[in-house]
Amino acid sequence: METKISVVIPTYKRPRLLVRCLEALALQTLDKTMFEVVIVSDGPDRATGEAIARWYATQPAVNLRYLSTPAKKGPAAARNAGWMAAKHTLIAFTDDDCVPAPGWLQAFRCHYHGEPHVAMTGRVQVPLSPRPTDFEWNTAQLQTAEFITANCCCSKAALLSVDGFDEAFGMAWREDSELQFKLITQGIPIVRIDEACVWHPVRPAPWGVSLREQKKGLYNALLYKKHPRLFREKIQRRPLWHYYITVSLFVAMCAALVFDWRPWFQLALIGWLLCVVLFTWKRLRTTRKSISHIAEMAVTSMLIPFASVYWQWYGAIKYRVLLL
């Protein structure tokens, strides 16, 4: 019996991007009878359902199902709903803002040899402009990730063995690493398949987006609590000392100002400014040098250490684990 694949795509209120992803799946070299597409909306989303219906009317040969979770719980919960409803042996995951290459599913299928418990991870390409922004540059680091849900494939038996995704990860952050670490812990092999390629274009981002991104850091604490050794090996080898030093210098500067310790105030101010300048330069070194982007990097470099430390400690308190 030939192995078939279920493609699971979590989505929420991004119908235009989702349709672009579906168009790429319709162009797969793998015969359309050999795979199904399971789309799961992370909560009710009428616009997405209507967009899928319009698209499906032009592509009836694609085996497609659209599900919705009762409430918004994050992509981990949506993926769980998708793979548990899937009909086939292999479960391939991608995201609604990705564009799978034509041979994506064929590559996974060709490298599957009937193992009951196996996972595969493909190659992610992030197209960049000649002068990328800091957000674009950070997104491009997905190209070097060991295992991400934008491009992976697991046997359904492997997902059952590790209980799928941990739905406590309520945002698109670290839930893929948590799945990877469970696979590693249970000795389930993760095979790299470079021929399985997915393009991950960078979405437009608002000014100062890097500051908002710091909220995701609270899930670092949860991942560390569950897998401390692997977290240190693969995610964050040491504490973010430069953030702690920056925040400590600012606090010392404020204290010196209150108590009128002028020499200490000047010393702390110089140290804090130096930290901010070095952080700003580090982010600008390989990115765009426009006036707007330089201003964005300067402002957010002053604020990111505070936001990062806050959210990491928020997570540490919430999940009752000491993570520096």
Coordinates of C-alpha atoms in Angstrom, one line a residue:
M1 CA 0.0 0.0 0.0
E2 CA 1.4 3.4 -1.0
T3 CA 2.2 5.9 1.7
K4 CA 0.0 9.0 1.7
I5 CA 0.6 12.4 3.3
S6 CA -1.6 14.8 5.2
V7 CA -0.5 18.4 5.1
V8 CA -1.6 20.4 8.2
I9 CA -1.7 24.2 8.1
P10 CA -2.7 26.3 11.1
T11 CA -4.0 29.7 10.2
Y12 CA -5.9 32.7 11.6
K13 CA -7.1 35.7 9.7
R14 CA -4.5 35.7 7.0
P15 CA -6.6 34.5 4.0
R16 CA -4.5 36.1 1.3
L17 CA -1.3 34.4 2.5
L18 CA -3.1 31.1 3.0
V19 CA -4.4 31.1 -0.5
R20 CA -0.8 31.7 -1.8
C21 CA 0.2 28.6 0.2
L22 CA -2.6 26.5 -1.2
E23 CA -1.7 27.5 -4.7
A24 CA 1.8 26.2 -4.1
L25 CA 0.3 22.9 -2.8
A26 CA -1.8 22.6 -5.9
L27 CA 1.4 22.6 -8.0
Q28 CA 3.0 19.7 -6.1
T29 CA 4.7 17.1 -8.3
L30 CA 3.2 14.4 -6.0
D31 CA 0.0 13.1 -7.4
K32 CA -3.0 14.8 -5.8
T33 CA -4.5 11.5 -4.9
M34 CA -1.5 10.9 -2.6
F35 CA -2.1 13.8 -0.2
E36 CA -4.7 15.7 1.6
V37 CA -4.6 19.3 3.0
V38 CA -6.1 19.9 6.5
I39 CA -6.5 23.6 7.3
V40 CA -7.2 24.5 10.9
S41 CA -8.3 28.0 11.9
D42 CA -7.1 29.0 15.4
G43 CA -10.5 30.1 16.4
P44 CA -13.6 31.1 14.3
D45 CA -12.7 33.0 11.2
R46 CA -15.4 33.5 8.7
A47 CA -13.3 35.5 6.2
T48 CA -10.8 32.6 5.9
G49 CA -13.5 30.0 5.4
E50 CA -15.0 32.1 2.6
A51 CA -11.6 32.5 0.9
I52 CA -10.9 28.8 1.1
A53 CA -14.3 28.1 -0.5
R54 CA -13.7 30.4 -3.3
W55 CA -10.3 29.0 -4.0
Y56 CA -11.4 25.4 -3.7
A57 CA -14.1 26.0 -6.4
T58 CA -11.2 26.5 -8.8
Q59 CA -9.1 23.5 -7.6
P60 CA -11.6 20.6 -6.9
A61 CA -8.9 18.0 -7.5
V62 CA -7.1 19.0 -4.2
N63 CA -8.4 16.9 -1.3
L64 CA -9.0 19.7 1.2
R65 CA -10.7 20.0 4.6
Y66 CA -11.2 23.1 6.7
L67 CA -11.5 22.8 10.5
S68 CA -11.7 25.4 13.3
T69 CA -11.0 25.3 16.9
P70 CA -13.8 26.5 19.2
A71 CA -11.6 29.4 20.5
K72 CA -8.2 30.9 19.8
K73 CA -5.5 28.9 21.7
G74 CA -2.4 29.3 19.5
P75 CA -0.9 27.4 16.6
A76 CA 0.1 24.4 18.7
A77 CA -3.6 23.6 19.5
A78 CA -4.5 24.1 15.8
R79 CA -1.8 21.7 14.7
N80 CA -2.9 19.1 17.2
A81 CA -6.5 19.4 15.9
G82 CA -5.2 19.0 12.4
W83 CA -2.9 16.0 12.8
M84 CA -5.4 14.1 15.0
A85 CA -8.0 14.6 12.3
A86 CA -5.6 13.6 9.5
K87 CA -6.2 10.3 7.6
H88 CA -2.7 9.4 6.4
T89 CA 0.5 7.8 7.8
L90 CA 2.7 10.9 7.3
I91 CA 1.9 14.4 8.6
A92 CA 3.6 17.3 7.0
F93 CA 3.5 20.7 8.6
T94 CA 3.9 24.1 7.1
D95 CA 2.5 27.6 7.9
D96 CA 0.0 29.8 6.0
D97 CA 2.7 32.4 5.2
C98 CA 5.0 29.8 3.5
V99 CA 5.3 28.6 -0.1
P100 CA 6.3 25.0 -0.5
A101 CA 8.4 24.2 -3.5
P102 CA 6.8 21.9 -6.1
G103 CA 8.8 18.8 -5.0
W104 CA 8.3 19.4 -1.3
L105 CA 5.9 16.5 -0.6
Q106 CA 7.6 14.2 -3.1
A107 CA 10.9 14.6 -1.3
F108 CA 9.4 13.6 2.1
R109 CA 7.6 10.6 0.6
C110 CA 10.7 9.4 -1.2
H111 CA 12.8 9.4 2.0
Y112 CA 10.2 7.5 4.0
H113 CA 10.8 3.8 4.2
G114 CA 8.0 2.6 6.4
E115 CA 9.5 3.4 9.8
P116 CA 6.7 3.6 12.4
H117 CA 8.4 6.4 14.4
V118 CA 10.3 9.0 12.4
A119 CA 10.5 12.7 11.8
M120 CA 11.9 14.6 8.9
T121 CA 12.9 18.2 8.6
G122 CA 13.4 20.2 5.4
R123 CA 15.1 23.3 4.1
V124 CA 13.7 26.8 4.6
Q125 CA 14.7 29.6 2.3
V126 CA 14.0 33.2 3.3
P127 CA 14.3 35.6 0.4
L128 CA 15.9 38.9 1.5
S129 CA 16.2 42.3 -0.1
P130 CA 19.7 43.6 -0.7
R131 CA 19.4 45.8 2.4
P132 CA 17.2 43.9 4.8
T133 CA 15.6 45.3 8.0
D134 CA 16.5 43.9 11.4
F135 CA 13.1 42.0 11.3
E136 CA 13.9 40.5 7.9
W137 CA 17.4 39.5 9.1
N138 CA 16.0 37.8 12.2
T139 CA 13.4 36.0 10.1
A140 CA 16.2 34.8 7.8
Q141 CA 17.8 32.9 10.8
L142 CA 15.0 30.3 10.2
Q143 CA 17.3 29.0 7.4
T144 CA 19.7 27.6 10.0
A145 CA 17.1 26.2 12.4
E146 CA 17.4 22.5 13.1
F147 CA 13.7 21.8 13.3
I148 CA 10.7 24.1 12.6
T149 CA 7.1 23.5 11.9
A150 CA 7.3 25.7 8.8
N151 CA 8.8 22.6 7.2
C152 CA 8.7 19.2 8.8
C153 CA 7.1 15.9 8.5
C154 CA 6.4 13.2 11.2
S155 CA 4.8 9.8 11.1
K156 CA 1.5 9.9 12.9
A157 CA 2.7 7.2 15.2
A158 CA 5.6 9.4 16.3
L159 CA 3.2 12.3 17.1
L160 CA 1.0 9.9 19.1
S161 CA 4.1 8.7 21.0
V162 CA 5.1 12.2 22.1
D163 CA 1.5 13.5 22.6
G164 CA 1.9 16.0 19.8
F165 CA 2.4 19.7 20.5
D166 CA 2.2 21.2 24.0
E167 CA -0.8 23.5 23.9
A168 CA 0.6 25.5 26.8
F169 CA 2.7 27.3 24.2
G170 CA 0.0 29.8 23.3
M171 CA 2.0 31.7 20.6
A172 CA 4.1 30.8 17.6
W173 CA 7.2 30.4 19.6
R174 CA 9.2 27.4 20.9
E175 CA 6.4 25.0 20.4
D176 CA 8.3 23.5 17.5
S177 CA 11.5 23.2 19.7
E178 CA 9.4 21.5 22.4
L179 CA 8.2 18.9 19.9
Q180 CA 11.8 18.4 18.6
F181 CA 13.1 17.9 22.2
K182 CA 10.4 15.3 22.9
L183 CA 11.4 13.4 19.8
I184 CA 15.0 13.5 20.8
T185 CA 14.3 12.4 24.4
Q186 CA 12.3 9.4 23.1
G187 CA 15.0 8.4 20.7
I188 CA 12.8 9.1 17.6
P189 CA 15.2 9.9 14.7
I190 CA 14.9 13.3 13.0
V191 CA 16.2 13.1 9.4
R192 CA 17.3 16.1 7.4
I193 CA 15.9 16.2 3.9
D194 CA 17.4 19.2 2.0
E195 CA 15.3 18.4 -1.1
A196 CA 12.1 19.2 0.8
C197 CA 12.2 23.0 0.5
V198 CA 9.8 25.7 1.6
W199 CA 10.1 29.4 0.9
H200 CA 9.3 31.7 3.8
P201 CA 8.8 35.3 2.6
V202 CA 9.1 37.9 5.3
R203 CA 5.8 39.6 6.1
P204 CA 5.6 43.4 6.3
A205 CA 6.1 44.5 9.9
P206 CA 5.2 47.7 11.7
W207 CA 7.8 50.1 13.0
G208 CA 9.2 48.8 16.3
V209 CA 8.0 45.2 15.8
S210 CA 11.1 43.9 17.6
L211 CA 9.8 45.3 20.9
R212 CA 6.5 43.5 20.6
E213 CA 8.3 40.3 19.7
Q214 CA 9.9 40.2 23.2
K215 CA 6.6 38.9 24.7
K216 CA 7.4 35.5 23.2
G217 CA 10.3 35.2 25.6
L218 CA 8.0 34.0 28.4
Y219 CA 7.8 30.7 26.6
N220 CA 11.6 30.3 26.9
A221 CA 11.0 29.7 30.6
L222 CA 8.4 26.9 29.9
L223 CA 10.7 25.2 27.4
Y224 CA 13.6 25.4 29.9
K225 CA 11.5 24.0 32.7
K226 CA 10.6 21.0 30.5
H227 CA 13.9 20.4 28.8
P228 CA 16.7 22.3 30.7
R229 CA 19.7 20.4 29.2
L230 CA 18.5 20.6 25.6
F231 CA 17.5 24.3 26.0
R232 CA 21.0 25.2 27.1
E233 CA 22.5 23.1 24.3
K234 CA 20.4 24.3 21.4
I235 CA 18.6 27.5 22.3
Q236 CA 20.4 29.7 24.8
R237 CA 23.8 28.5 26.1
R238 CA 24.1 31.3 28.7
P239 CA 22.0 34.0 30.3
L240 CA 21.4 37.2 28.4
W241 CA 24.0 39.0 30.5
H242 CA 24.2 42.0 28.2
Y243 CA 20.5 42.7 28.8
Y244 CA 20.9 42.3 32.6
I245 CA 23.9 44.6 32.6
T246 CA 22.0 47.3 30.5
V247 CA 19.0 47.2 32.9
S248 CA 21.3 47.2 36.0
L249 CA 23.2 50.3 34.7
F250 CA 19.9 52.1 34.1
V251 CA 18.7 51.3 37.6
A252 CA 22.0 52.4 39.1
M253 CA 21.8 55.6 37.1
C254 CA 18.3 56.3 38.4
A255 CA 19.3 55.6 42.0
A256 CA 22.4 57.8 41.7
L257 CA 20.1 60.6 40.4
V258 CA 17.7 60.3 43.3
F259 CA 20.4 60.3 45.9
D260 CA 22.5 63.0 44.1
W261 CA 25.5 60.8 43.7
R262 CA 26.8 62.7 40.7
P263 CA 30.0 60.8 39.9
W264 CA 28.1 57.4 40.1
F265 CA 25.3 58.9 38.0
Q266 CA 27.8 59.9 35.3
L267 CA 29.6 56.6 35.4
A268 CA 26.3 54.6 35.1
L269 CA 25.0 56.9 32.3
I270 CA 28.2 56.4 30.3
G271 CA 28.0 52.6 30.8
W272 CA 24.3 52.5 29.8
L273 CA 24.8 54.6 26.7
L274 CA 27.7 52.4 25.7
C275 CA 25.6 49.3 26.0
V276 CA 22.8 50.8 24.0
V277 CA 25.2 52.1 21.3
L278 CA 26.9 48.7 21.0
F279 CA 23.6 46.9 20.8
T280 CA 22.3 49.3 18.1
W281 CA 25.4 48.9 16.1
K282 CA 25.3 45.1 16.3
R283 CA 21.8 45.2 14.9
L284 CA 22.7 47.7 12.1
R285 CA 25.9 46.1 11.1
T286 CA 24.3 43.8 8.6
T287 CA 21.0 45.6 8.0
R288 CA 19.5 48.7 6.4
K289 CA 21.0 52.1 7.0
S290 CA 18.1 54.3 6.2
I291 CA 17.2 57.1 8.6
S292 CA 13.9 55.5 9.6
H293 CA 15.6 52.1 10.3
I294 CA 18.5 53.7 12.2
A295 CA 16.0 55.6 14.4
E296 CA 14.0 52.4 14.9
M297 CA 17.1 50.4 16.0
A298 CA 18.2 53.2 18.4
V299 CA 14.8 53.5 20.1
T300 CA 14.1 49.8 20.3
S301 CA 17.7 49.0 21.5
M302 CA 17.1 51.2 24.5
L303 CA 13.8 49.4 25.3
I304 CA 14.4 45.8 24.3
P305 CA 16.6 44.8 27.3
F306 CA 13.8 45.9 29.7
A307 CA 11.1 44.2 27.7
S308 CA 13.1 41.0 27.3
V309 CA 14.0 40.8 31.0
Y310 CA 10.4 41.5 32.0
W311 CA 8.9 38.8 29.9
Q312 CA 11.5 36.2 30.7
W313 CA 11.0 36.8 34.4
Y314 CA 7.2 36.9 33.9
G315 CA 7.6 33.4 32.4
A316 CA 9.9 32.3 35.1
I317 CA 7.4 33.2 37.8
K318 CA 4.4 31.9 35.8
Y319 CA 6.0 28.5 35.2
R320 CA 8.0 28.4 38.5
V321 CA 11.4 27.9 37.2
L322 CA 14.6 30.0 37.6
L323 CA 15.8 31.1 34.2
L324 CA 18.3 33.9 33.8

